[in-house]
mmCIF file of C-alpha atoms in Angstrom:
data_model
loop_
_atom_site.group_PDB
_atom_site.id
_atom_site.type_symbol
_atom_site.label_atom_id
_atom_site.label_comp_id
_atom_site.label_asym_id
_atom_site.label_seq_id
_atom_site.Cartn_x
_atom_site.Cartn_y
_atom_site.Cartn_z
ATOM 1 C CA MET Q 1 139.519 121.641 122.178
ATOM 2 C CA HIS Q 2 138.145 118.032 122.336
ATOM 3 C CA ALA Q 3 134.528 117.211 123.035
ATOM 4 C CA LEU Q 4 132.998 116.267 126.281
ATOM 5 C CA PRO Q 5 133.408 112.262 126.975
ATOM 6 C CA GLN Q 6 130.408 110.670 125.775
ATOM 7 C CA ASP Q 7 130.392 108.577 129.135
ATOM 8 C CA HIS Q 8 130.901 111.259 131.686
ATOM 9 C CA THR Q 9 129.080 110.981 134.770
ATOM 10 C CA GLY Q 10 126.081 112.646 133.884
ATOM 11 C CA ALA Q 11 125.417 110.364 130.751
ATOM 12 C CA ARG Q 12 126.158 107.316 132.998
ATOM 13 C CA ILE Q 13 123.159 108.794 135.428
ATOM 14 C CA ALA Q 14 121.205 108.977 132.349
ATOM 15 C CA ARG Q 15 121.828 105.361 131.200
ATOM 16 C CA LEU Q 16 121.017 104.039 134.491
ATOM 17 C CA ARG Q 17 118.105 105.998 134.825
ATOM 18 C CA ARG Q 18 117.026 104.146 131.453
ATOM 19 C CA GLU Q 19 117.612 100.987 132.523
ATOM 20 C CA ARG Q 20 115.591 101.513 136.078
ATOM 21 C CA HIS Q 21 112.553 102.494 133.398
ATOM 22 C CA LEU Q 22 112.702 106.089 134.853
ATOM 23 C CA THR Q 23 111.740 109.615 133.418
ATOM 24 C CA GLN Q 24 113.982 112.217 134.194
ATOM 25 C CA ARG Q 25 110.764 113.562 135.971
ATOM 26 C CA ALA Q 26 110.523 110.469 138.089
ATOM 27 C CA LEU Q 27 114.224 110.290 139.105
ATOM 28 C CA SER Q 28 114.276 114.131 140.094
ATOM 29 C CA ASP Q 29 111.324 113.331 142.389
ATOM 30 C CA LEU Q 30 112.553 109.998 144.225
ATOM 31 C CA ALA Q 31 116.525 111.835 144.037
ATOM 32 C CA GLY Q 32 115.162 115.241 145.312
ATOM 33 C CA VAL Q 33 117.267 117.095 142.600
ATOM 34 C CA PRO Q 34 115.408 120.255 140.645
ATOM 35 C CA TYR Q 35 114.465 118.598 137.334
ATOM 36 C CA SER Q 36 116.400 121.252 135.395
ATOM 37 C CA THR Q 37 119.593 120.440 137.254
ATOM 38 C CA LEU Q 38 119.269 116.927 136.709
ATOM 39 C CA THR Q 39 118.296 117.543 132.433
ATOM 40 C CA LYS Q 40 121.707 119.930 132.462
ATOM 41 C CA THR Q 41 123.585 117.284 134.538
ATOM 42 C CA GLU Q 42 122.561 114.176 132.347
ATOM 43 C CA GLN Q 43 123.348 116.727 128.980
ATOM 44 C CA GLY Q 44 127.004 117.631 130.339
ATOM 45 C CA VAL Q 45 125.940 121.296 130.624
ATOM 46 C CA LEU Q 46 126.309 121.156 134.898
ATOM 47 C CA PRO Q 47 129.034 119.142 136.282
ATOM 48 C CA ALA Q 48 127.565 116.426 138.913
ATOM 49 C CA THR Q 49 128.048 117.030 142.325
ATOM 50 C CA PRO Q 50 128.723 114.966 145.030
ATOM 51 C CA HIS Q 51 125.235 115.636 146.370
ATOM 52 C CA ILE Q 52 123.601 115.202 143.196
ATOM 53 C CA VAL Q 53 125.537 111.715 142.651
ATOM 54 C CA ALA Q 54 124.995 110.511 145.532
ATOM 55 C CA ALA Q 55 120.730 111.274 145.396
ATOM 56 C CA CYS Q 56 120.675 109.706 142.110
ATOM 57 C CA ALA Q 57 122.767 106.613 143.545
ATOM 58 C CA ARG Q 58 120.596 106.021 146.117
ATOM 59 C CA ALA Q 59 117.045 106.997 144.375
ATOM 60 C CA MET Q 60 118.258 104.153 141.920
ATOM 61 C CA ARG Q 61 119.994 101.689 144.201
ATOM 62 C CA VAL Q 62 123.299 101.261 142.972
ATOM 63 C CA GLU Q 63 126.981 102.353 144.285
ATOM 64 C CA VAL Q 64 127.951 105.747 143.883
ATOM 65 C CA ALA Q 65 131.346 104.383 142.364
ATOM 66 C CA THR Q 66 129.133 102.681 139.647
ATOM 67 C CA VAL Q 67 127.699 106.365 138.959
ATOM 68 C CA MET Q 68 131.152 107.471 139.160
ATOM 69 C CA GLY Q 69 132.549 104.621 136.952
ATOM 70 C CA GLN Q 70 135.076 103.694 139.219
ATOM 71 C CA PRO Q 71 137.262 102.007 139.410
ATOM 72 C CA TYR Q 72 138.830 103.446 136.203
ATOM 73 C CA VAL Q 73 140.119 100.292 135.114
ATOM 74 C CA SER Q 74 142.155 101.277 131.938
ATOM 75 C CA GLU Q 75 143.973 104.019 134.051
ATOM 76 C CA LEU Q 76 144.472 101.195 136.734
ATOM 77 C CA ARG Q 77 145.890 99.147 134.405
ATOM 78 C CA ALA Q 78 148.092 101.637 132.640
ATOM 79 C CA ASP Q 79 149.723 102.307 135.649
ATOM 80 C CA GLU Q 80 150.026 98.529 136.138
ATOM 81 C CA LEU Q 81 147.826 99.423 139.886
ATOM 82 C CA ASP Q 82 145.354 96.986 139.217
ATOM 83 C CA VAL Q 83 147.461 93.994 139.889
ATOM 84 C CA LEU Q 84 148.294 95.248 143.503
ATOM 85 C CA ILE Q 85 144.352 94.734 144.402
ATOM 86 C CA ARG Q 86 143.692 90.823 144.913
ATOM 87 C CA PRO Q 87 146.715 90.264 146.870
ATOM 88 C CA ILE Q 88 145.405 92.546 149.473
ATOM 89 C CA ARG Q 89 142.051 91.085 149.152
ATOM 90 C CA GLU Q 90 143.687 87.675 149.832
ATOM 91 C CA ALA Q 91 145.475 89.134 152.464
ATOM 92 C CA LEU Q 92 142.326 90.516 154.499
ATOM 93 C CA ASP Q 93 141.149 86.997 154.264
ATOM 94 C CA VAL Q 94 143.663 85.241 156.329
ATOM 95 C CA TYR Q 95 143.111 87.442 159.136
ATOM 96 C CA ASP Q 96 141.394 84.251 161.569
ATOM 97 C CA LEU Q 97 144.030 81.547 160.398
ATOM 98 C CA GLY Q 98 146.639 82.001 162.914
ATOM 99 C CA PRO Q 99 150.480 82.033 162.673
ATOM 100 C CA ASP Q 100 151.404 81.111 159.160
ATOM 101 C CA PRO Q 101 154.316 78.640 159.417
ATOM 102 C CA ASP Q 102 155.636 79.525 156.077
ATOM 103 C CA ILE Q 103 156.387 83.355 157.412
ATOM 104 C CA ARG Q 104 158.913 84.390 160.240
ATOM 105 C CA PRO Q 105 158.336 87.595 161.057
ATOM 106 C CA ARG Q 106 160.454 90.609 162.075
ATOM 107 C CA ARG Q 107 160.780 92.161 165.423
ATOM 108 C CA PRO Q 108 157.705 94.192 166.627
ATOM 109 C CA GLU Q 109 159.898 97.587 166.424
ATOM 110 C CA GLU Q 110 160.780 96.952 162.713
ATOM 111 C CA LEU Q 111 157.275 96.148 161.648
ATOM 112 C CA LEU Q 112 155.666 99.147 163.774
ATOM 113 C CA ASN Q 113 158.382 101.423 161.531
ATOM 114 C CA ASP Q 114 157.262 99.905 158.210
ATOM 115 C CA ALA Q 115 153.310 100.622 159.690
ATOM 116 C CA GLU Q 116 154.545 104.203 160.315
ATOM 117 C CA ALA Q 117 156.246 104.450 156.862
ATOM 118 C CA LEU Q 118 153.415 103.243 154.872
ATOM 119 C CA CYS Q 119 151.280 105.781 156.676
ATOM 120 C CA ALA Q 120 153.463 108.085 155.344
ATOM 121 C CA ALA Q 121 153.712 107.522 151.909
ATOM 122 C CA VAL Q 122 150.026 107.651 151.832
ATOM 123 C CA ARG Q 123 150.087 110.616 153.035
ATOM 124 C CA ALA Q 124 152.557 112.271 150.482
ATOM 125 C CA GLY Q 125 150.667 110.921 147.812
ATOM 126 C CA GLU Q 126 152.798 107.473 147.091
ATOM 127 C CA ILE Q 127 149.586 105.224 146.404
ATOM 128 C CA LYS Q 128 151.140 102.847 144.299
ATOM 129 C CA ARG Q 129 154.526 101.962 146.752
ATOM 130 C CA ALA Q 130 151.680 101.609 149.640
ATOM 131 C CA ALA Q 131 149.883 99.133 147.254
ATOM 132 C CA THR Q 132 152.678 97.228 146.434
ATOM 133 C CA ASP Q 133 153.959 96.662 150.107
ATOM 134 C CA VAL Q 134 151.122 96.086 152.133
ATOM 135 C CA ALA Q 135 149.320 92.757 150.956
ATOM 136 C CA GLY Q 136 152.824 91.248 152.183
ATOM 137 C CA LEU Q 137 153.031 93.368 155.230
ATOM 138 C CA ILE Q 138 149.425 92.723 156.447
ATOM 139 C CA GLU Q 139 150.729 88.593 155.944
ATOM 140 C CA GLU Q 140 153.543 89.009 158.257
ATOM 141 C CA ALA Q 141 151.782 91.261 161.044
ATOM 142 C CA THR Q 142 149.088 88.935 160.826
ATOM 143 C CA THR Q 143 151.703 85.859 161.665
ATOM 144 C CA ALA Q 144 153.321 88.010 164.212
ATOM 145 C CA ALA Q 145 150.315 89.478 166.521
ATOM 146 C CA HIS Q 146 148.387 86.061 166.608
ATOM 147 C CA ALA Q 147 152.095 84.633 167.635
ATOM 148 C CA ASN Q 148 152.563 87.199 170.387
ATOM 149 C CA GLY Q 149 149.095 87.918 171.229
ATOM 150 C CA THR Q 150 150.508 91.695 172.169
ATOM 151 C CA THR Q 151 148.770 95.094 171.853
ATOM 152 C CA GLU Q 152 151.466 96.276 170.155
ATOM 153 C CA GLY Q 153 151.017 93.627 167.705
ATOM 154 C CA TRP Q 154 147.287 93.667 167.258
ATOM 155 C CA LEU Q 155 147.525 97.966 166.726
ATOM 156 C CA THR Q 156 150.255 97.188 164.231
ATOM 157 C CA LEU Q 157 148.470 94.938 162.416
ATOM 158 C CA ALA Q 158 145.377 97.467 162.606
ATOM 159 C CA SER Q 159 147.573 100.125 160.922
ATOM 160 C CA PHE Q 160 148.262 98.044 157.827
ATOM 161 C CA TYR Q 161 145.119 97.126 157.696
ATOM 162 C CA ARG Q 162 144.386 101.046 157.805
ATOM 163 C CA THR Q 163 146.580 101.279 154.534
ATOM 164 C CA ALA Q 164 144.763 98.953 152.881
ATOM 165 C CA TYR Q 165 141.795 101.088 153.415
ATOM 166 C CA ASP Q 166 143.382 104.144 152.434
ATOM 167 C CA VAL Q 167 144.301 102.377 148.873
ATOM 168 C CA ALA Q 168 141.089 100.682 148.300
ATOM 169 C CA ALA Q 169 139.324 104.061 149.163
ATOM 170 C CA LYS Q 170 141.668 106.324 147.121
ATOM 171 C CA LEU Q 171 141.596 103.816 143.784
ATOM 172 C CA GLY Q 172 137.589 103.342 143.891
ATOM 173 C CA PHE Q 173 136.788 100.272 145.466
ATOM 174 C CA PRO Q 174 134.689 100.536 147.997
ATOM 175 C CA ASP Q 175 133.673 96.874 148.951
ATOM 176 C CA LEU Q 176 137.700 96.353 149.645
ATOM 177 C CA ALA Q 177 137.892 99.380 151.621
ATOM 178 C CA GLN Q 178 134.662 98.222 153.446
ATOM 179 C CA LEU Q 179 136.475 95.025 154.045
ATOM 180 C CA SER Q 180 139.840 96.758 155.225
ATOM 181 C CA LEU Q 181 137.942 98.508 157.663
ATOM 182 C CA THR Q 182 136.069 95.590 159.213
ATOM 183 C CA ARG Q 183 139.622 94.395 159.874
ATOM 184 C CA VAL Q 184 141.104 97.174 161.486
ATOM 185 C CA ASP Q 185 138.042 96.886 163.941
ATOM 186 C CA TRP Q 186 138.745 93.388 164.607
ATOM 187 C CA ALA Q 187 142.183 94.354 165.615
ATOM 188 C CA ALA Q 188 141.512 97.227 167.514
ATOM 189 C CA GLN Q 189 139.449 95.606 169.720
ATOM 190 C CA ARG Q 190 142.149 92.835 170.286
ATOM 191 C CA GLY Q 191 144.296 95.710 171.084
ATOM 192 C CA SER Q 192 141.801 97.117 173.450
ATOM 193 C CA ASP Q 193 142.353 100.812 172.145
ATOM 194 C CA GLY Q 194 139.163 103.079 172.864
ATOM 195 C CA VAL Q 195 141.042 106.136 170.411
ATOM 196 C CA LEU Q 196 141.565 103.713 167.555
ATOM 197 C CA GLY Q 197 137.920 102.077 168.096
ATOM 198 C CA GLY Q 198 136.610 106.276 167.582
ATOM 199 C CA MET Q 199 138.644 106.419 164.479
ATOM 200 C CA TYR Q 200 137.477 103.049 163.001
ATOM 201 C CA GLN Q 201 134.111 104.760 163.404
ATOM 202 C CA TYR Q 202 135.094 108.031 161.869
ATOM 203 C CA LEU Q 203 136.242 105.977 158.902
ATOM 204 C CA ARG Q 204 133.304 103.690 158.389
ATOM 205 C CA ALA Q 205 131.361 107.112 158.480
ATOM 206 C CA LEU Q 206 133.076 108.542 155.708
ATOM 207 C CA THR Q 207 131.981 105.479 153.541
ATOM 208 C CA TYR Q 208 128.499 106.584 154.328
ATOM 209 C CA LEU Q 209 129.027 109.939 153.232
ATOM 210 C CA ARG Q 210 130.512 108.957 150.034
ATOM 211 C CA GLU Q 211 127.410 106.558 149.074
ATOM 212 C CA GLY Q 212 124.779 109.494 150.249
ATOM 213 C CA LYS Q 213 123.860 107.633 153.373
ATOM 214 C CA TYR Q 214 123.985 110.816 155.852
ATOM 215 C CA ARG Q 215 121.948 109.457 158.326
ATOM 216 C CA THR Q 216 123.531 106.248 158.836
ATOM 217 C CA GLY Q 217 126.703 108.026 158.876
ATOM 218 C CA GLN Q 218 125.560 110.826 161.314
ATOM 219 C CA ARG Q 219 124.819 108.184 163.743
ATOM 220 C CA LEU Q 220 128.565 106.084 163.110
ATOM 221 C CA VAL Q 221 129.786 109.799 164.116
ATOM 222 C CA SER Q 222 127.861 109.498 167.560
ATOM 223 C CA LEU Q 223 128.721 106.042 168.120
ATOM 224 C CA GLY Q 224 132.878 107.270 167.710
ATOM 225 C CA LEU Q 225 132.215 109.979 169.628
ATOM 226 C CA SER Q 226 130.426 107.972 172.643
ATOM 227 C CA THR Q 227 133.695 105.274 172.426
ATOM 228 C CA LEU Q 228 136.318 108.472 172.438
ATOM 229 C CA ARG Q 229 134.360 109.293 175.681
ATOM 230 C CA GLN Q 230 135.107 106.470 177.242
ATOM 231 C CA ALA Q 231 138.655 106.259 176.199
ATOM 232 C CA GLU Q 232 141.589 107.827 179.001
ATOM 233 C CA GLU Q 233 142.195 111.448 178.475
ATOM 234 C CA SER Q 234 144.766 112.214 175.811
ATOM 235 C CA ARG Q 235 145.645 114.524 172.976
ATOM 236 C CA ALA Q 236 145.057 111.881 170.153
ATOM 237 C CA ARG Q 237 141.370 111.636 171.931
ATOM 238 C CA GLU Q 238 141.010 115.156 171.837
ATOM 239 C CA VAL Q 239 142.227 114.588 167.610
ATOM 240 C CA VAL Q 240 140.305 112.149 167.099
ATOM 241 C CA THR Q 241 137.200 113.695 168.312
ATOM 242 C CA GLY Q 242 138.005 116.928 166.753
ATOM 243 C CA GLN Q 243 138.415 114.959 163.373
ATOM 244 C CA LEU Q 244 134.933 113.359 164.103
ATOM 245 C CA HIS Q 245 133.604 116.811 164.102
ATOM 246 C CA LEU Q 246 135.024 117.937 160.551
ATOM 247 C CA GLY Q 247 133.432 114.448 159.247
ATOM 248 C CA ALA Q 248 130.082 115.187 160.655
ATOM 249 C CA ALA Q 249 130.598 118.924 159.270
ATOM 250 C CA VAL Q 250 131.044 117.818 155.631
ATOM 251 C CA MET Q 251 128.233 115.044 155.873
ATOM 252 C CA ALA Q 252 125.913 117.440 156.853
ATOM 253 C CA GLY Q 253 126.849 120.214 154.324
ATOM 254 C CA ARG Q 254 126.332 117.211 151.560
ATOM 255 C CA ALA Q 255 123.218 116.498 153.193
ATOM 256 C CA HIS Q 256 122.130 120.490 152.956
ATOM 257 C CA ASN Q 257 121.716 120.374 156.977
ATOM 258 C CA GLU Q 258 123.740 124.330 157.233
ATOM 259 C CA TYR Q 259 122.913 124.752 160.841
ATOM 260 C CA GLN Q 260 124.277 121.221 161.763
ATOM 261 C CA ALA Q 261 127.458 121.628 159.678
ATOM 262 C CA LEU Q 262 128.275 125.129 161.210
ATOM 263 C CA GLU Q 263 127.813 123.657 164.322
ATOM 264 C CA HIS Q 264 130.220 120.696 164.042
ATOM 265 C CA LEU Q 265 132.586 122.886 162.421
ATOM 266 C CA GLY Q 266 132.681 125.588 165.650
ATOM 267 C CA GLU Q 267 133.066 122.259 168.450
ATOM 268 C CA ALA Q 268 136.034 121.164 165.754
ATOM 269 C CA GLU Q 269 137.870 124.861 165.605
ATOM 270 C CA ARG Q 270 137.117 124.683 169.812
ATOM 271 C CA ILE Q 271 139.273 121.664 169.821
ATOM 272 C CA ALA Q 272 141.666 122.307 167.473
ATOM 273 C CA ALA Q 273 142.849 125.428 169.474
ATOM 274 C CA GLY Q 274 143.691 123.487 172.268
ATOM 275 C CA THR Q 275 145.326 120.491 170.193
ATOM 276 C CA GLY Q 276 147.247 123.160 167.538
ATOM 277 C CA GLU Q 277 148.977 121.559 164.809
ATOM 278 C CA SER Q 278 148.443 117.492 165.236
ATOM 279 C CA VAL Q 279 149.702 116.758 161.731
ATOM 280 C CA GLN Q 280 151.068 113.061 162.596
ATOM 281 C CA VAL Q 281 148.693 112.271 165.551
ATOM 282 C CA HIS Q 282 147.122 108.948 164.016
ATOM 283 C CA TRP Q 283 148.030 111.186 160.599
ATOM 284 C CA LEU Q 284 144.754 112.752 160.173
ATOM 285 C CA ALA Q 285 146.724 115.910 159.985
ATOM 286 C CA PHE Q 286 143.898 118.064 162.846
ATOM 287 C CA GLY Q 287 144.344 121.505 163.579
ATOM 288 C CA PRO Q 288 143.253 124.748 163.151
ATOM 289 C CA THR Q 289 144.301 124.634 159.024
ATOM 290 C CA ASN Q 290 142.478 121.648 158.715
ATOM 291 C CA VAL Q 291 139.113 123.157 160.535
ATOM 292 C CA LYS Q 292 139.744 126.008 157.625
ATOM 293 C CA VAL Q 293 140.400 123.687 154.649
ATOM 294 C CA HIS Q 294 137.148 121.734 155.912
ATOM 295 C CA ARG Q 295 135.472 125.563 155.764
ATOM 296 C CA VAL Q 296 136.141 125.544 152.174
ATOM 297 C CA SER Q 297 134.945 121.844 151.827
ATOM 298 C CA VAL Q 298 131.431 122.543 153.737
ATOM 299 C CA LEU Q 299 130.698 125.938 151.892
ATOM 300 C CA THR Q 300 131.292 124.213 148.538
ATOM 301 C CA GLU Q 301 128.403 121.014 149.955
ATOM 302 C CA LEU Q 302 126.343 123.671 150.646
ATOM 303 C CA ASP Q 303 126.518 125.061 146.877
ATOM 304 C CA LYS Q 304 127.964 128.153 148.759
ATOM 305 C CA TYR Q 305 130.816 128.288 146.251
ATOM 306 C CA GLY Q 306 131.475 132.296 146.404
ATOM 307 C CA GLU Q 307 131.673 131.897 149.890
ATOM 308 C CA ALA Q 308 134.234 128.406 149.683
ATOM 309 C CA VAL Q 309 136.346 130.603 147.018
ATOM 310 C CA GLU Q 310 136.448 133.521 150.105
ATOM 311 C CA ALA Q 311 137.260 131.344 152.649
ATOM 312 C CA THR Q 312 140.340 130.171 150.861
ATOM 313 C CA ASP Q 313 141.659 133.818 151.357
ATOM 314 C CA GLY Q 314 144.483 134.117 153.554
ATOM 315 C CA LEU Q 315 144.575 129.896 153.881
ATOM 316 C CA SER Q 316 148.167 128.754 153.544
ATOM 317 C CA ILE Q 317 149.058 125.608 153.910
ATOM 318 C CA PRO Q 318 152.141 124.371 155.882
ATOM 319 C CA GLY Q 319 154.794 123.017 154.402
ATOM 320 C CA ASP Q 320 154.755 119.816 156.584
ATOM 321 C CA TRP Q 321 150.836 118.931 155.921
ATOM 322 C CA PRO Q 322 150.743 115.895 153.853
ATOM 323 C CA LYS Q 323 150.356 115.960 150.724
ATOM 324 C CA SER Q 324 147.706 113.803 149.988
ATOM 325 C CA ARG Q 325 145.300 116.240 152.188
ATOM 326 C CA THR Q 326 146.877 119.459 150.297
ATOM 327 C CA SER Q 327 146.026 117.958 146.844
ATOM 328 C CA HIS Q 328 142.318 117.079 148.139
ATOM 329 C CA HIS Q 329 142.014 120.663 148.963
ATOM 330 C CA PHE Q 330 143.005 122.154 145.405
ATOM 331 C CA ALA Q 331 140.683 119.485 143.837
ATOM 332 C CA GLU Q 332 137.622 121.507 146.002
ATOM 333 C CA VAL Q 333 138.947 124.970 145.607
ATOM 334 C CA ALA Q 334 139.096 123.924 141.949
ATOM 335 C CA ARG Q 335 135.345 122.860 141.849
ATOM 336 C CA ALA Q 336 134.419 126.432 143.905
ATOM 337 C CA GLN Q 337 136.129 128.102 141.263
ATOM 338 C CA MET Q 338 134.434 126.319 138.423
ATOM 339 C CA TRP Q 339 131.321 127.170 139.893
ATOM 340 C CA THR Q 340 131.610 130.333 140.091
ATOM 341 C CA GLY Q 341 133.138 130.967 136.631
ATOM 342 C CA LYS Q 342 136.803 131.581 137.574
ATOM 343 C CA ILE Q 343 137.797 128.983 134.597
ATOM 344 C CA ASP Q 344 141.268 129.977 134.756
ATOM 345 C CA ALA Q 345 141.871 130.196 138.389
ATOM 346 C CA SER Q 346 139.870 126.467 138.430
ATOM 347 C CA PHE Q 347 142.615 124.908 136.126
ATOM 348 C CA LYS Q 348 145.409 126.372 137.974
ATOM 349 C CA SER Q 349 143.768 124.631 141.105
ATOM 350 C CA LEU Q 350 143.758 121.392 139.193
ATOM 351 C CA LEU Q 351 147.475 121.868 137.927
ATOM 352 C CA MET Q 352 148.756 122.362 141.866
ATOM 353 C CA ALA Q 353 146.365 119.068 142.662
ATOM 354 C CA ARG Q 354 148.225 117.217 139.932
ATOM 355 C CA LYS Q 355 151.206 118.693 141.228
ATOM 356 C CA THR Q 356 151.213 118.628 145.042
ATOM 357 C CA ALA Q 357 150.016 114.125 145.003
ATOM 358 C CA PRO Q 358 149.942 113.355 141.153
ATOM 359 C CA GLN Q 359 149.110 109.676 141.616
ATOM 360 C CA GLN Q 360 146.271 110.590 143.985
ATOM 361 C CA ALA Q 361 144.821 113.544 141.685
ATOM 362 C CA LYS Q 362 144.784 111.166 138.572
ATOM 363 C CA TYR Q 363 141.947 108.965 140.385
ATOM 364 C CA HIS Q 364 140.360 111.792 142.415
ATOM 365 C CA PRO Q 365 136.882 111.762 141.262
ATOM 366 C CA THR Q 366 136.243 115.597 142.210
ATOM 367 C CA VAL Q 367 139.356 116.383 139.727
ATOM 368 C CA ARG Q 368 137.930 114.376 136.843
ATOM 369 C CA GLU Q 369 134.509 115.950 137.200
ATOM 370 C CA THR Q 370 135.974 119.509 137.476
ATOM 371 C CA TYR Q 371 137.982 118.563 134.550
ATOM 372 C CA ALA Q 372 135.104 117.579 132.548
ATOM 373 C CA GLY Q 373 132.847 120.628 133.663
ATOM 374 C CA LEU Q 374 135.584 122.988 132.621
ATOM 375 C CA GLU Q 375 135.718 120.990 129.319
ATOM 376 C CA ALA Q 376 131.953 121.436 129.164
ATOM 377 C CA ALA Q 377 132.593 125.515 129.530
ATOM 378 C CA HIS Q 378 133.898 125.943 125.872
ATOM 379 C CA ARG Q 379 136.419 128.286 127.128
ATOM 380 C CA ARG Q 380 139.530 129.009 125.244
ATOM 381 C CA LEU Q 381 142.222 127.352 128.001
ATOM 382 C CA PRO Q 382 145.966 126.782 127.163
ATOM 383 C CA GLU Q 383 147.375 124.272 125.292
ATOM 384 C CA SER Q 384 148.337 122.586 128.430
ATOM 385 C CA PHE Q 385 144.779 121.851 129.684
ATOM 386 C CA LEU Q 386 144.697 119.317 126.905
ATOM 387 C CA SER Q 387 147.834 117.314 128.127
ATOM 388 C CA TYR Q 388 146.239 117.428 131.032
ATOM 389 C CA GLY Q 389 143.069 115.415 129.631
ATOM 390 C CA ALA Q 390 145.396 112.862 128.315
ATOM 391 C CA TRP Q 391 146.967 112.382 131.488
ATOM 392 C CA LEU Q 392 143.594 111.919 133.099
ATOM 393 C CA GLY Q 393 142.470 109.370 130.625
ATOM 394 C CA PRO Q 394 139.061 109.288 129.072
ATOM 395 C CA LEU Q 395 137.422 109.721 132.239
ATOM 396 C CA THR Q 396 135.724 106.613 132.332
ATOM 397 C CA SER Q 397 136.783 103.162 132.990
ATOM 398 C CA HIS Q 398 134.193 101.755 130.248
#
């Protein structure tokens, strides 16, 4: 078995700590991370959990992506994804220039169909397809929205902006993801859609979840719930409300606030009982299955790995569930299994994450951290483990 990469996340924490002239004890105190946990994480003996990464990033005043080594530049280049980022930035930048005289947009229903197709592609794990198409479609939809000034046109544009957010978030470009979200809000306001406004706050809260800024994230959840209460009653409103509670549950779990996490989970479960499985409502996959999947996530964030593994018993994923969400679930299950010493089962879950949505799994921080943790376990694993590592790349962008 090959050795743990020298630039694993723990090593990056150590390097950043030294750059800021902090001792391990000082960072431990600033981050609120137990000293022994920090030292073992820096050594690569323990994998870096999202809670530890966010706490250390916050204490050292750097982005979580910096600690994680994102974006994974060499892998993006090898997959020819790096060249797709700049066109998205440029498309987002022309939002207020009005109609482009060189663009003749197609009919509104055709653009709407493309918007839905891109949402479906992201949920199917086809990130490269979405990244390839979204910039040109944003420019076309921008011209159409300004030229026609219809609610449908603005909401179609908002959907394309959301796809840009999805691509940026999944590939590890937090600044581009945030810019995409501001454009979602800009278009949603012109479309006067309260439900979309609530969903914007949900997606915005997720960016603060990733950065470990839980207080701000919870404030955004509250704002989102308030926005939704002002929207007309509909199934879509209930779905987005339930999804907001799920996001808040994970956020509370990562902040190690068990009471609040379980409270939000309970509210989401109550709402899901009424909506049923709502896989395609705003492409959120909300419903009873998503509540169960998020329970696994919350227990993992609370460091209750044994209970998280138990929560997977009897949990079956419907065949029409988004592959991107299924792959994410397997990645989280793999992490819980690794922490409970179920090394073989953990690797099998990583294989399922890759099989379900390979493009997403390759750039998923949890997949990469869990693989590094399995490597550090120094256990005999099948030959396929080595090929998995070769597929992932060097686990760093440097």
